[in-house]
Coordinates of C-alpha atoms in Angstrom, one line a residue:
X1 CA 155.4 122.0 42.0
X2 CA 157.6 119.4 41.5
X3 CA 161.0 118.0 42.6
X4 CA 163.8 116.9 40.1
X5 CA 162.6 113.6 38.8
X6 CA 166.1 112.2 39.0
X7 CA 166.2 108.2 38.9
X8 CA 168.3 107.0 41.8
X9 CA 168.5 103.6 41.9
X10 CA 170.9 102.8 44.4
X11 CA 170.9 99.1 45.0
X12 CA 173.3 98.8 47.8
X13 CA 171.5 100.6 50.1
X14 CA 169.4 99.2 53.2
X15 CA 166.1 98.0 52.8
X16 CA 165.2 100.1 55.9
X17 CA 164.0 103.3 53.6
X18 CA 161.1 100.9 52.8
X19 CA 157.3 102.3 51.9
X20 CA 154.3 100.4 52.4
X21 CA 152.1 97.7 52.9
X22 CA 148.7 95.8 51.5
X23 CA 147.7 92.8 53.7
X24 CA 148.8 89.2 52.3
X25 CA 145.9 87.9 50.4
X26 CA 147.1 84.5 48.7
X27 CA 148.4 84.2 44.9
X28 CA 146.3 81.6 42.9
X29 CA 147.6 78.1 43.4
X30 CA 148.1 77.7 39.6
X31 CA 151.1 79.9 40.7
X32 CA 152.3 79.3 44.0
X33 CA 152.5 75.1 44.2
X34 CA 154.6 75.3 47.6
X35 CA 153.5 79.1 49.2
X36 CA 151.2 81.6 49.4
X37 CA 153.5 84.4 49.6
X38 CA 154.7 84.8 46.1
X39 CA 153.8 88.4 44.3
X40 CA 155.5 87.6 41.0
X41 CA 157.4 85.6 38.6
X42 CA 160.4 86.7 36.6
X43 CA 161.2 84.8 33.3
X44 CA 162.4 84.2 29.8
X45 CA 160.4 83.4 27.0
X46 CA 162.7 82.5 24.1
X47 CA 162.2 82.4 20.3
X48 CA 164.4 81.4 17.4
X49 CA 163.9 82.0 13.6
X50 CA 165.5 80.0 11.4
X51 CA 166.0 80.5 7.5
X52 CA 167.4 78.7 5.2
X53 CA 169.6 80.6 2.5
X54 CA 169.1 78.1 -0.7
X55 CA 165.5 77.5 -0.5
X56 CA 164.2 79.9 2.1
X57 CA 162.5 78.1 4.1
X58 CA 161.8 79.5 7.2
X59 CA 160.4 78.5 11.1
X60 CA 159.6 80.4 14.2
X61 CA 159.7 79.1 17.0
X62 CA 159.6 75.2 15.2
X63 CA 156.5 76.3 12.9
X64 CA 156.8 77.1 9.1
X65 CA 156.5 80.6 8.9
X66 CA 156.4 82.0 4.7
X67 CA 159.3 85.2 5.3
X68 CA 161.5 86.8 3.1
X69 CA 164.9 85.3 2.9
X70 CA 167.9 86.5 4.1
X71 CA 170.8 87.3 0.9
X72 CA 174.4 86.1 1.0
X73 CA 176.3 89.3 -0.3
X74 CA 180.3 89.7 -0.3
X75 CA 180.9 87.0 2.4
X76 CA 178.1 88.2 4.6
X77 CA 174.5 87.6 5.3
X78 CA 171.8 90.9 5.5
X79 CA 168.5 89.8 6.4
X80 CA 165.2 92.2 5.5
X81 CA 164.4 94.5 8.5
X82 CA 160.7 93.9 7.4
X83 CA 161.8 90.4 9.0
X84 CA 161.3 91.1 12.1
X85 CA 158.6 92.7 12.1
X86 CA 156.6 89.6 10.9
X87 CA 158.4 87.3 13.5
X88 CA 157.6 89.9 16.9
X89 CA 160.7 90.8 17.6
X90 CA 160.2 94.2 16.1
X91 CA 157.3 96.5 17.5
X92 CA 157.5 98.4 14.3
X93 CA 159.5 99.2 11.2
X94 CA 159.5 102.4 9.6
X95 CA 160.8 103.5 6.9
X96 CA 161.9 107.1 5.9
X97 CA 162.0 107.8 1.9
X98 CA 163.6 111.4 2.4
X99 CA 167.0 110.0 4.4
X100 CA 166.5 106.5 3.1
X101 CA 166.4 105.7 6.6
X102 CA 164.9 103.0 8.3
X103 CA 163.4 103.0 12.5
X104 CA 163.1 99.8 14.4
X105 CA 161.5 99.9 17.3
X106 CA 162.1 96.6 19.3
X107 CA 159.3 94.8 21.7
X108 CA 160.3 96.1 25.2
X109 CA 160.2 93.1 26.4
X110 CA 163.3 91.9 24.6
X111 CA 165.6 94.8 26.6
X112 CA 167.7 94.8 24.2
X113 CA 171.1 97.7 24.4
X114 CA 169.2 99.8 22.3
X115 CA 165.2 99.7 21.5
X116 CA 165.4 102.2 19.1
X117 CA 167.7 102.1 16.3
X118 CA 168.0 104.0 12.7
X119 CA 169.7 102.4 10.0
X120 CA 170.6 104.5 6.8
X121 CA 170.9 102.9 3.6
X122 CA 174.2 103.4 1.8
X123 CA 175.7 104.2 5.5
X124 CA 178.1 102.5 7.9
X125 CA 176.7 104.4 10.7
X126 CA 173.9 103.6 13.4
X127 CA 171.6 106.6 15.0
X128 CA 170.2 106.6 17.9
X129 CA 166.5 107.4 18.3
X130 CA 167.4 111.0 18.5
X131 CA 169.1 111.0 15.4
X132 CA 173.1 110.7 16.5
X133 CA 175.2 108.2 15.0
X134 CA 176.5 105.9 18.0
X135 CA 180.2 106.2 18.3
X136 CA 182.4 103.5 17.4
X137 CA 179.9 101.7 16.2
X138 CA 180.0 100.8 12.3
X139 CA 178.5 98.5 10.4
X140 CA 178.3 96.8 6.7
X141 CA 176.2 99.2 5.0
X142 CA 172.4 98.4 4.2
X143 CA 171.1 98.3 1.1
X144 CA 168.0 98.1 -1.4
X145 CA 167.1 95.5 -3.4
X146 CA 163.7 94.4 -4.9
X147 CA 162.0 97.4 -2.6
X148 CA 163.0 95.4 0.5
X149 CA 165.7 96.7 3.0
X150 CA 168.5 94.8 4.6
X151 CA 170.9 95.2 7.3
X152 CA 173.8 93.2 7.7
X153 CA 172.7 90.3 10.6
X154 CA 175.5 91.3 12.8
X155 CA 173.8 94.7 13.1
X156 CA 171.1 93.2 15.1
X157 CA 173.2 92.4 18.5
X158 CA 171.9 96.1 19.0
X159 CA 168.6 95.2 18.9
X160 CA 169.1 92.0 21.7
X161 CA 169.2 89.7 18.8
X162 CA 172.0 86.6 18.9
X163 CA 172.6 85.9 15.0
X164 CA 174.5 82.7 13.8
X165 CA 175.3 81.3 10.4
X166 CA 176.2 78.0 9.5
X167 CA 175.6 75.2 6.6
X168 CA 173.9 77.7 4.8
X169 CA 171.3 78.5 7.7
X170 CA 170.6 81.7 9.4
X171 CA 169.3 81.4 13.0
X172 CA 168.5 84.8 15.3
X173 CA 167.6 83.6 18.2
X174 CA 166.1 86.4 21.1
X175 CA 163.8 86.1 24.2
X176 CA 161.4 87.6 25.7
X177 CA 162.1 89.1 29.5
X178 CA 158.8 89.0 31.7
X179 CA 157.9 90.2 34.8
X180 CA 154.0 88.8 35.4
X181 CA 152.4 89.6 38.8
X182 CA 150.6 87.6 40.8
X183 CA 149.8 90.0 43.4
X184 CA 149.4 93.7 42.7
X185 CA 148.4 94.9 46.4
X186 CA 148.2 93.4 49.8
X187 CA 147.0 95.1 53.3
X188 CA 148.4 94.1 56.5
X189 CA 148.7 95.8 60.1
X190 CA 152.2 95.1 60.8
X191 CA 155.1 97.7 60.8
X192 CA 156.8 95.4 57.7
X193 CA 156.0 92.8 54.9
X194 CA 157.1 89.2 54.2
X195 CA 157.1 88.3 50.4
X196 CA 158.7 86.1 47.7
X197 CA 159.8 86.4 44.0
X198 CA 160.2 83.6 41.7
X199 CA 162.2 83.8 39.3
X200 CA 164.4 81.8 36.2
X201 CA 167.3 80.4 37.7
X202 CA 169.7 82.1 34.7
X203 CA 168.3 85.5 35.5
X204 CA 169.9 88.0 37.3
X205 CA 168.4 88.4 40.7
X206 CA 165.3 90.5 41.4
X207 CA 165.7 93.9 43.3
X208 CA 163.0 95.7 45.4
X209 CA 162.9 99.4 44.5
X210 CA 161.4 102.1 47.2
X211 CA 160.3 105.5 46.5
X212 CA 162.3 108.5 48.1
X213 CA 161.3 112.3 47.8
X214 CA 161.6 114.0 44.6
X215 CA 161.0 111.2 42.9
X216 CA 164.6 109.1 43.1
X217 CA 163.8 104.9 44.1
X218 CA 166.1 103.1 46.4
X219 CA 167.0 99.4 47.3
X220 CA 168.3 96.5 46.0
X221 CA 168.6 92.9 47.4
X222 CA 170.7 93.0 50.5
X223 CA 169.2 91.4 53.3
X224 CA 167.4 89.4 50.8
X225 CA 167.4 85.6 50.8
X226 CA 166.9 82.5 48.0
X227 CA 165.0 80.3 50.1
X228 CA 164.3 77.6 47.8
X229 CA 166.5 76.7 44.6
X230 CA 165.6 74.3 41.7
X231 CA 161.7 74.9 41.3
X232 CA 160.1 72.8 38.2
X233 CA 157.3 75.1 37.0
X234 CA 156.1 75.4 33.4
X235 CA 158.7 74.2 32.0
X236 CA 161.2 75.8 33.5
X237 CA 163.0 76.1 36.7
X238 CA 163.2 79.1 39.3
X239 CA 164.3 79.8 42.9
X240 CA 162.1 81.8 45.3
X241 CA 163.8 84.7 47.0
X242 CA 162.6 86.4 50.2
X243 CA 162.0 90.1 51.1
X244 CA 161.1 91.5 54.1
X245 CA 160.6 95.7 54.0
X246 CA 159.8 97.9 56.7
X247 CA 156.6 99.9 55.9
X248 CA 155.2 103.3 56.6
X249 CA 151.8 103.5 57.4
X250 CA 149.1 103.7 54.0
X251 CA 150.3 103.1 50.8
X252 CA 153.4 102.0 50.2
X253 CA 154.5 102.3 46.4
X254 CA 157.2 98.9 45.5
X255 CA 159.6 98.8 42.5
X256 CA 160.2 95.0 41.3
X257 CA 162.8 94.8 39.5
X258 CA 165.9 93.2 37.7
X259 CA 168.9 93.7 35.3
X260 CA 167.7 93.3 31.8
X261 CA 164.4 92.6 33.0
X262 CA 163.2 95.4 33.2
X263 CA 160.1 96.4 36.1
X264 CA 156.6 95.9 37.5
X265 CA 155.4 98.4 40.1
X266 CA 153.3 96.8 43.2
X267 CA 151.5 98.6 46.5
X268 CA 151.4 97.3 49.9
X269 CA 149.2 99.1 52.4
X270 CA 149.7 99.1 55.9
X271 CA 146.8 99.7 58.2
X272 CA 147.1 101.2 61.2
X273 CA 144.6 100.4 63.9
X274 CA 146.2 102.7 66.5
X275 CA 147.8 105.9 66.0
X276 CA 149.7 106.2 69.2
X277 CA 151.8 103.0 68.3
X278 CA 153.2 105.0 65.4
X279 CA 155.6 107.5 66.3
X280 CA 157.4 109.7 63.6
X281 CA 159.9 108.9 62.0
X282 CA 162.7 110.8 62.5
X283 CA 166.2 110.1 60.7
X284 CA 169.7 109.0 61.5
X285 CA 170.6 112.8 60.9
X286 CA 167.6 114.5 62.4
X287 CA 168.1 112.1 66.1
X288 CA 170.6 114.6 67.0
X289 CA 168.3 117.9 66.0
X290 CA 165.1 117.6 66.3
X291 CA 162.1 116.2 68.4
X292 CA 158.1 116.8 68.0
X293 CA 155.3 117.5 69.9
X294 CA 152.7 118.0 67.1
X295 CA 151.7 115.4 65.3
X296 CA 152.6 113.3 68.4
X297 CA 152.1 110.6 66.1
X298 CA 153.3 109.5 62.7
X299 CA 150.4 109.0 60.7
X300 CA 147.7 111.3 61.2
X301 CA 144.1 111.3 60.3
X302 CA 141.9 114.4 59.8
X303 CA 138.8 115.8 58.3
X304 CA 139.1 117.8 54.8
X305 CA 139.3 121.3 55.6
X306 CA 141.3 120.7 58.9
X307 CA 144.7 122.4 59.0
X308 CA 148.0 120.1 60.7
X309 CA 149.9 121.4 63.8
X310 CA 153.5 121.1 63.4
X311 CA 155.8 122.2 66.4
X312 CA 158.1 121.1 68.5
X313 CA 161.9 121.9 69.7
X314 CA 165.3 122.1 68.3
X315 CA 168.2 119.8 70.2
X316 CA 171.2 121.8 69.3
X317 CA 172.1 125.5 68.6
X318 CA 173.6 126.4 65.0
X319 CA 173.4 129.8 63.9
X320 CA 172.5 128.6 60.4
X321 CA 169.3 126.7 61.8
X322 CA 166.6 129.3 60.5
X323 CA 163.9 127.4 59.5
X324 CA 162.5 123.8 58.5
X325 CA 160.6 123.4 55.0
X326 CA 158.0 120.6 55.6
X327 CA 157.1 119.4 51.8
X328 CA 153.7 118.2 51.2
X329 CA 153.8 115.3 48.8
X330 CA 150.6 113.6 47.5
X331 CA 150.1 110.0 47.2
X332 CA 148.9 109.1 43.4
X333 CA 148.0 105.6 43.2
X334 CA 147.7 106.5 39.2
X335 CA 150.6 108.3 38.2
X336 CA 151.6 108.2 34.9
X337 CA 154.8 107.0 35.8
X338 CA 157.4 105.9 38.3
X339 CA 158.5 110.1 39.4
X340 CA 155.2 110.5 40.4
X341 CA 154.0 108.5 42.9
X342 CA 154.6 110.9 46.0
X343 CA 154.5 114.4 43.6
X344 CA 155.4 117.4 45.9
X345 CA 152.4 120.2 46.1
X346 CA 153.7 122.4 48.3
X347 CA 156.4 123.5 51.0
X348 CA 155.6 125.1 53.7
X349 CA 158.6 127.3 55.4
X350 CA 158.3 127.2 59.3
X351 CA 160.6 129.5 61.0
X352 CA 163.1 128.0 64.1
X353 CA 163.0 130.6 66.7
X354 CA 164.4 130.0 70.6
X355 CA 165.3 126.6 69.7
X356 CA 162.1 125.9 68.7
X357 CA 159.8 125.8 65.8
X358 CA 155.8 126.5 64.8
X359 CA 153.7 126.2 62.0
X360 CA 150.4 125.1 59.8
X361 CA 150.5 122.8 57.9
X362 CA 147.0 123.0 55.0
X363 CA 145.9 120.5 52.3
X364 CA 142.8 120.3 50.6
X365 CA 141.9 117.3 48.9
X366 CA 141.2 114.0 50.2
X367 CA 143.8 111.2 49.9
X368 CA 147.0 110.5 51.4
X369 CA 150.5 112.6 52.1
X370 CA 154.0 112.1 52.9
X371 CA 155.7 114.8 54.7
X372 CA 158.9 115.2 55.0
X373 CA 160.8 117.5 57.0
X374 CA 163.7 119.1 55.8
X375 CA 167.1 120.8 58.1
X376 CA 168.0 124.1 58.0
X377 CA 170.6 124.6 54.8
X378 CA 173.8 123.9 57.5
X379 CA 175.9 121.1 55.6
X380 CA 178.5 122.6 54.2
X381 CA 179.4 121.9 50.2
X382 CA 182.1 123.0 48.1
X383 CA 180.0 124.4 45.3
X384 CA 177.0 125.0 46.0
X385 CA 177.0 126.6 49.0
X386 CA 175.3 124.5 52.8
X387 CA 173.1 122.4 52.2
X388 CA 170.2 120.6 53.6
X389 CA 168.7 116.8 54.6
X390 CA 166.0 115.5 55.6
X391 CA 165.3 115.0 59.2
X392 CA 161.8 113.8 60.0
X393 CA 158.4 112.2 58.2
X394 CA 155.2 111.8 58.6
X395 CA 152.3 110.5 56.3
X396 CA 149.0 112.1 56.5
X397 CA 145.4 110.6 55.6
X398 CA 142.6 113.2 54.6
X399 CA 139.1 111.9 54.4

């Protein structure tokens, strides 16, 4: 079963909900002139195309490129969408003969307001990719000359295009937004990780995303530091910004991240070497209600096939506190995508009884768990009804 795969990305919270670890093995030093430490560089990669309206001659990126022109037409300038396409920008270009409809799909890495747009010739609307025109949004209409399709230029600010016109030259100018990584994993034995992120000095700064139940992501930059500005490196210059995260123990699934950048997913593992330095971890909320005697630690290791203790007491009386629900979430260093890094495959109910609570806890399969404890449903709401938090975790290695 799964959790709602809501996307909570909640950048002014505290790094402190941090999760994970891989010991610091050193980026290569084509990379890293002045440090070992840095996992990744953020960057823009521009490109212009410039055509010229009389003769149509064209250039991308400074080299002669053979493109179809762009056509002057009531005072304004259409350019073919088969265009870009040619140049990159585009990722493909299809077009539609029933609605006379044509679908861009831009290169992801442009991040553009919309990567999927549908233009209709003969129409002043744009569609999304699910087929609804965007409100207040209208354009010249498109049209078909020759067999070729154009859209008016200033259509393509949608697309993360910058169009200019002047002495009888068209220029669209657009850039590429990368995020390459230059360490995927590291290890390390300590209860938090050191890194750095370089990136372009015009960017927006990078963010550091950690996974939360259910699938939401939390973090940002605060407590985050630039501590170096003004870096010459290919070309262009950067400043290095510093992270440190507090880790649990295993894997520990990071978000990199920035506006209009989009994001790169990284895993540090931390290694525990003794279990009884690890106690777990029980939350702000939890402090007041709840304390364990099994697991007495908080990361476990057992056998396949060996079931998990959980019991311990209950700090405060509440009529409403009936039972916890301990939710068994699986550690997929594959997952398809972002939601399902820790997927939920169980919950176990364990009933509260005499201020105190008792259960079994099963898994199967090899690998590696977070389990999180959730209250009784006590907090009161004013539509749905009380609610619950979550009060404790623990993470849980099977081998």
């Amino acid at each position: 079963m799964k959790k709602s795969m809501a996307m909570l990305m909640a950048s002014l919270l505290a790094f402190g909900i941090g999760t994970s670890a891989f010991a610091a093995q050193a980026a290569p030093e084509a990379h890293t002139p002045s440090t070992n430490q840095d996992i990744a560089k953020m960057y823009r990669v521009p490109h212009e195309l410039t055509v010229n309206l009389n003769n149509g001659q064209a250039k991308l990126d400074g080299q002669a490129k053979s493109l179809d022109k762009p056509i002057l037409k009531e005072g304004r300038v259409y350019v073919p969408l088969r265009t870009l396409r040619a140049t990159g920008a585009a990722k493909s270009v299809t077009w539609i003969p029933a609605s006379k409809q044509v679908k861009m799909v831009m290169d992801s890495e442009l991040r553009p307001p919309f990567q999927e747009l549908i233009f209709q010739v003969g129409s002043d609307k744009v569609y999304s990719a699910d087929g609804h025109a965007i409100q207040d949004v209208k354009i010249p209409q498109p049209f078909i000359t020759s067999g070729v399709t154009y859209v008016p230029i200033r259509a393509l600010t949608y697309l993360g295009i910058s169009p200019e016109t002047a002495n009888q030259q068209v220029s669209l100018k657009w850039s590429n937004k990368v995020i390459e990584v230059l360490q995927p994993k590291w290890d390390t034995e300590k209860e938090s990780t050191t890194f750095t992120v370089l990136y372009q000095k015009d960017l927006y700064t990078p963010q550091i995303m950690t996974p939360l139940d259910g699938g939401a992501w939390s973090g940002g930059n605060d407590g985050a530091s630039i501590v170096q500005k003004d870096i010459s490196l290919d070309g262009r210059i950067y400043n290095r910004m510093q992270f440190t995260l507090d880790l649990r123990p295993g894997p520990n699934p990071l978000m990199l991240t920035a506006v209009s950048v989009g994001d790169q997913y990284l895993t540090a593992f931390r290694k525990v070497a003794d279990d009884s330095t690890t106690p777990v971890r029980i939350f702000e909320e939890g402090k007041n209600y709840i304390a364990f005697d099994k697991p007495a630690t908080g990361y476990v290791r057992i056998p396949q096939g060996k079931a998990i203790e959980a019991s311990g007491r209950i700090l405060a009386k509440n009529d409403k506190f009936d039972q916890l629900t301990f939710s068994i979430q699986q550690y997929n260093e594959k997952a398809a995508n972002s939601f399902d890094f820790f997927d939920e495959i169980n919950q176990v109910k364990v009933p509260i009884k005499d201020l105190a609570f008792k259960g079994t806890l099963n898994i199967q399969d090899k690998g590696y768990y977070l389990i999180t404890v959730y209250s009784p449903h006590y907090i009161p709401t004013t539509e749905h009804g009380p609610s619950s938090t979550s009060w404790a975790e623990f993470v849980v290695e099977v081998y």
